[in-house]
Amino acid sequence: MFATVQDLVANYTEAVYEGDAEKFLSAYAPDVHIFDCFEQWEYTGIEAWRAFVTEWFSGMEQEGAKLRAEVESQGAKEYGDSAHVHCIISFAALDQSGKQLRKTKNRFTFVLEKVDDSWRIVHEHSSVPVHMEDGRAIFG
């Protein structure tokens, strides 16, 4: 249950660090629509998203790494039973000693709806800026 938008955002970062796919997915609506900036680019429905998230988290586990997600520059606005959140999320892969292996940043926009008094993500859009000359991503 995500009584506040901030509860949902906190769940995102906690579930990423814990590598808990079910906890992570609990914030998403069954009919979620996601525009991602890696690999497939678009996921429609929770089962498609579940397949990606499960692979993502199991890859981190196989590597023996934890993934830390830190939310920066967050803005949120509620409109009754809908809301939007925009932010930068910094992802850092850490080895077992806590040493940073790699880091990247993505821009996110989340569209939320309140269903049965709990916020759920119904649309997610992640992106990175690109160089106009060569189309390569800029990972800040």
PDB file of C-alpha atoms in Angstrom:
ATOM      1  CA  MET A   1       0.000   0.000   0.000  1.00  0.00           C
ATOM      2  CA  PHE A   2       1.419   3.363  -1.047  1.00  0.00           C
ATOM      3  CA  ALA A   3      -0.564   5.993   0.840  1.00  0.00           C
ATOM      4  CA  THR A   4       1.619   8.811  -0.460  1.00  0.00           C
ATOM      5  CA  VAL A   5       3.539   9.424  -3.659  1.00  0.00           C
ATOM      6  CA  GLN A   6       6.702   9.559  -1.545  1.00  0.00           C
ATOM      7  CA  ASP A   7       5.950   6.040  -0.193  1.00  0.00           C
ATOM      8  CA  LEU A   8       5.974   4.765  -3.770  1.00  0.00           C
ATOM      9  CA  VAL A   9       9.252   6.537  -4.604  1.00  0.00           C
ATOM     10  CA  ALA A  10      10.863   5.176  -1.428  1.00  0.00           C
ATOM     11  CA  ASN A  11       9.700   1.666  -2.369  1.00  0.00           C
ATOM     12  CA  TYR A  12      11.447   2.054  -5.755  1.00  0.00           C
ATOM     13  CA  THR A  13      14.848   2.801  -4.228  1.00  0.00           C
ATOM     14  CA  GLU A  14      14.504   0.237  -1.432  1.00  0.00           C
ATOM     15  CA  ALA A  15      13.428  -2.574  -3.752  1.00  0.00           C
ATOM     16  CA  VAL A  16      16.274  -1.833  -6.187  1.00  0.00           C
ATOM     17  CA  TYR A  17      18.851  -2.013  -3.392  1.00  0.00           C
ATOM     18  CA  GLU A  18      17.297  -5.177  -1.949  1.00  0.00           C
ATOM     19  CA  GLY A  19      17.081  -6.773  -5.404  1.00  0.00           C
ATOM     20  CA  ASP A  20      13.460  -7.610  -4.604  1.00  0.00           C
ATOM     21  CA  ALA A  21      11.597  -7.843  -7.912  1.00  0.00           C
ATOM     22  CA  GLU A  22       8.169  -8.466  -6.353  1.00  0.00           C
ATOM     23  CA  LYS A  23       8.508  -5.488  -4.013  1.00  0.00           C
ATOM     24  CA  PHE A  24       9.621  -3.345  -6.958  1.00  0.00           C
ATOM     25  CA  LEU A  25       6.757  -4.523  -9.178  1.00  0.00           C
ATOM     26  CA  SER A  26       4.159  -3.949  -6.433  1.00  0.00           C
ATOM     27  CA  ALA A  27       4.251  -0.242  -7.330  1.00  0.00           C
ATOM     28  CA  TYR A  28       3.128  -0.851 -10.933  1.00  0.00           C
ATOM     29  CA  ALA A  29      -0.395  -1.168 -12.291  1.00  0.00           C
ATOM     30  CA  PRO A  30      -1.275  -4.360 -14.203  1.00  0.00           C
ATOM     31  CA  ASP A  31      -1.713  -2.363 -17.429  1.00  0.00           C
ATOM     32  CA  VAL A  32       1.478  -0.294 -17.011  1.00  0.00           C
ATOM     33  CA  HIS A  33       3.048   1.183 -20.148  1.00  0.00           C
ATOM     34  CA  ILE A  34       6.788   1.844 -20.028  1.00  0.00           C
ATOM     35  CA  PHE A  35       9.126   3.654 -22.387  1.00  0.00           C
ATOM     36  CA  ASP A  36      12.633   2.584 -21.390  1.00  0.00           C
ATOM     37  CA  CYS A  37      15.925   3.835 -22.779  1.00  0.00           C
ATOM     38  CA  PHE A  38      17.657   0.453 -22.961  1.00  0.00           C
ATOM     39  CA  GLU A  39      17.204  -2.684 -25.022  1.00  0.00           C
ATOM     40  CA  GLN A  40      13.510  -3.163 -25.809  1.00  0.00           C
ATOM     41  CA  TRP A  41      12.501   0.517 -25.333  1.00  0.00           C
ATOM     42  CA  GLU A  42       8.832  -0.278 -24.658  1.00  0.00           C
ATOM     43  CA  TYR A  43       6.990  -2.629 -22.312  1.00  0.00           C
ATOM     44  CA  THR A  44       3.223  -3.007 -22.203  1.00  0.00           C
ATOM     45  CA  GLY A  45       1.687  -4.712 -19.174  1.00  0.00           C
ATOM     46  CA  ILE A  46       3.095  -5.927 -15.909  1.00  0.00           C
ATOM     47  CA  GLU A  47       4.133  -9.351 -17.214  1.00  0.00           C
ATOM     48  CA  ALA A  48       6.399  -7.867 -19.883  1.00  0.00           C
ATOM     49  CA  TRP A  49       7.878  -5.538 -17.276  1.00  0.00           C
ATOM     50  CA  ARG A  50       8.211  -8.423 -14.777  1.00  0.00           C
ATOM     51  CA  ALA A  51      10.330 -10.405 -17.264  1.00  0.00           C
ATOM     52  CA  PHE A  52      12.726  -7.472 -17.714  1.00  0.00           C
ATOM     53  CA  VAL A  53      12.934  -6.573 -14.002  1.00  0.00           C
ATOM     54  CA  THR A  54      13.510 -10.200 -12.980  1.00  0.00           C
ATOM     55  CA  GLU A  55      16.365 -10.496 -15.479  1.00  0.00           C
ATOM     56  CA  TRP A  56      17.826  -7.141 -14.369  1.00  0.00           C
ATOM     57  CA  PHE A  57      17.799  -8.056 -10.675  1.00  0.00           C
ATOM     58  CA  SER A  58      19.058 -11.616 -11.216  1.00  0.00           C
ATOM     59  CA  GLY A  59      21.925 -10.252 -13.326  1.00  0.00           C
ATOM     60  CA  MET A  60      22.986  -8.046 -10.421  1.00  0.00           C
ATOM     61  CA  GLU A  61      22.751 -11.006  -8.049  1.00  0.00           C
ATOM     62  CA  GLN A  62      24.829 -13.234 -10.360  1.00  0.00           C
ATOM     63  CA  GLU A  63      27.452 -10.496 -10.520  1.00  0.00           C
ATOM     64  CA  GLY A  64      27.506 -10.398  -6.710  1.00  0.00           C
ATOM     65  CA  ALA A  65      26.630  -6.717  -6.806  1.00  0.00           C
ATOM     66  CA  LYS A  66      24.044  -4.480  -5.178  1.00  0.00           C
ATOM     67  CA  LEU A  67      22.412  -1.672  -7.063  1.00  0.00           C
ATOM     68  CA  ARG A  68      21.850   1.620  -5.287  1.00  0.00           C
ATOM     69  CA  ALA A  69      19.264   3.994  -6.731  1.00  0.00           C
ATOM     70  CA  GLU A  70      19.299   7.580  -5.515  1.00  0.00           C
ATOM     71  CA  VAL A  71      16.566  10.017  -6.492  1.00  0.00           C
ATOM     72  CA  GLU A  72      17.751  13.536  -7.309  1.00  0.00           C
ATOM     73  CA  SER A  73      15.895  16.678  -8.383  1.00  0.00           C
ATOM     74  CA  GLN A  74      12.461  15.236  -7.664  1.00  0.00           C
ATOM     75  CA  GLY A  75       9.283  17.118  -8.449  1.00  0.00           C
ATOM     76  CA  ALA A  76       5.794  15.767  -7.896  1.00  0.00           C
ATOM     77  CA  LYS A  77       2.279  17.058  -8.346  1.00  0.00           C
ATOM     78  CA  GLU A  78      -0.991  15.422  -7.348  1.00  0.00           C
ATOM     79  CA  TYR A  79      -4.318  15.953  -9.130  1.00  0.00           C
ATOM     80  CA  GLY A  80      -6.860  14.073  -7.022  1.00  0.00           C
ATOM     81  CA  ASP A  81      -6.513  10.410  -8.026  1.00  0.00           C
ATOM     82  CA  SER A  82      -3.648  11.012 -10.455  1.00  0.00           C
ATOM     83  CA  ALA A  83      -0.144  12.412 -10.075  1.00  0.00           C
ATOM     84  CA  HIS A  84       3.130  12.766 -11.857  1.00  0.00           C
ATOM     85  CA  VAL A  85       6.708  12.585 -10.639  1.00  0.00           C
ATOM     86  CA  HIS A  86       9.786  13.718 -12.531  1.00  0.00           C
ATOM     87  CA  CYS A  87      13.314  13.111 -11.306  1.00  0.00           C
ATOM     88  CA  ILE A  88      16.837  12.037 -12.047  1.00  0.00           C
ATOM     89  CA  ILE A  89      17.756   8.609 -10.688  1.00  0.00           C
ATOM     90  CA  SER A  90      21.405   7.784 -10.223  1.00  0.00           C
ATOM     91  CA  PHE A  91      22.140   4.034 -10.311  1.00  0.00           C
ATOM     92  CA  ALA A  92      25.417   2.756  -8.828  1.00  0.00           C
ATOM     93  CA  ALA A  93      26.493  -0.900  -8.908  1.00  0.00           C
ATOM     94  CA  LEU A  94      28.431  -1.754  -5.747  1.00  0.00           C
ATOM     95  CA  ASP A  95      30.589  -4.793  -5.010  1.00  0.00           C
ATOM     96  CA  GLN A  96      30.275  -6.685  -1.715  1.00  0.00           C
ATOM     97  CA  SER A  97      32.660  -4.291   0.033  1.00  0.00           C
ATOM     98  CA  GLY A  98      30.589  -1.290  -1.102  1.00  0.00           C
ATOM     99  CA  LYS A  99      33.096  -0.177  -3.754  1.00  0.00           C
ATOM    100  CA  GLN A 100      31.417   1.450  -6.748  1.00  0.00           C
ATOM    101  CA  LEU A 101      31.807  -0.612  -9.931  1.00  0.00           C
ATOM    102  CA  ARG A 102      29.916   1.683 -12.303  1.00  0.00           C
ATOM    103  CA  LYS A 103      27.335   4.433 -12.269  1.00  0.00           C
ATOM    104  CA  THR A 104      24.757   5.917 -14.613  1.00  0.00           C
ATOM    105  CA  LYS A 105      21.975   8.478 -14.461  1.00  0.00           C
ATOM    106  CA  ASN A 106      18.570   8.426 -16.126  1.00  0.00           C
ATOM    107  CA  ARG A 107      15.780  10.970 -16.346  1.00  0.00           C
ATOM    108  CA  PHE A 108      12.384   9.605 -15.275  1.00  0.00           C
ATOM    109  CA  THR A 109       8.772  10.656 -15.501  1.00  0.00           C
ATOM    110  CA  PHE A 110       6.184   8.560 -13.681  1.00  0.00           C
ATOM    111  CA  VAL A 111       2.427   8.922 -14.147  1.00  0.00           C
ATOM    112  CA  LEU A 112       0.520   7.587 -11.151  1.00  0.00           C
ATOM    113  CA  GLU A 113      -3.080   6.701 -10.421  1.00  0.00           C
ATOM    114  CA  LYS A 114      -4.635   6.022  -7.058  1.00  0.00           C
ATOM    115  CA  VAL A 115      -6.505   2.725  -6.984  1.00  0.00           C
ATOM    116  CA  ASP A 116      -8.136   1.492  -3.756  1.00  0.00           C
ATOM    117  CA  ASP A 117      -6.316   4.239  -1.791  1.00  0.00           C
ATOM    118  CA  SER A 118      -2.883   3.165  -3.081  1.00  0.00           C
ATOM    119  CA  TRP A 119      -0.714   4.898  -5.683  1.00  0.00           C
ATOM    120  CA  ARG A 120       0.394   2.812  -8.689  1.00  0.00           C
ATOM    121  CA  ILE A 121       2.623   3.628 -11.644  1.00  0.00           C
ATOM    122  CA  VAL A 122       0.577   3.473 -14.851  1.00  0.00           C
ATOM    123  CA  HIS A 123       3.218   4.989 -17.123  1.00  0.00           C
ATOM    124  CA  GLU A 124       6.981   5.335 -16.833  1.00  0.00           C
ATOM    125  CA  HIS A 125       9.319   7.082 -19.228  1.00  0.00           C
ATOM    126  CA  SER A 126      13.085   6.971 -18.793  1.00  0.00           C
ATOM    127  CA  SER A 127      15.550   8.782 -21.002  1.00  0.00           C
ATOM    128  CA  VAL A 128      19.052  10.129 -21.368  1.00  0.00           C
ATOM    129  CA  PRO A 129      20.126  13.119 -23.443  1.00  0.00           C
ATOM    130  CA  VAL A 130      21.942  12.403 -26.720  1.00  0.00           C
ATOM    131  CA  HIS A 131      24.612  14.184 -28.736  1.00  0.00           C
ATOM    132  CA  MET A 132      22.990  15.617 -31.843  1.00  0.00           C
ATOM    133  CA  GLU A 133      26.121  14.987 -33.959  1.00  0.00           C
ATOM    134  CA  ASP A 134      26.444  11.248 -33.411  1.00  0.00           C
ATOM    135  CA  GLY A 135      23.321  10.135 -31.543  1.00  0.00           C
ATOM    136  CA  ARG A 136      25.349   8.742 -28.608  1.00  0.00           C
ATOM    137  CA  ALA A 137      23.845   8.881 -25.135  1.00  0.00           C
ATOM    138  CA  ILE A 138      25.178  11.339 -22.561  1.00  0.00           C
ATOM    139  CA  PHE A 139      25.198   9.678 -19.148  1.00  0.00           C
ATOM    140  CA  GLY A 140      25.833  12.833 -17.092  1.00  0.00           C
TER     141      GLY A 140
END
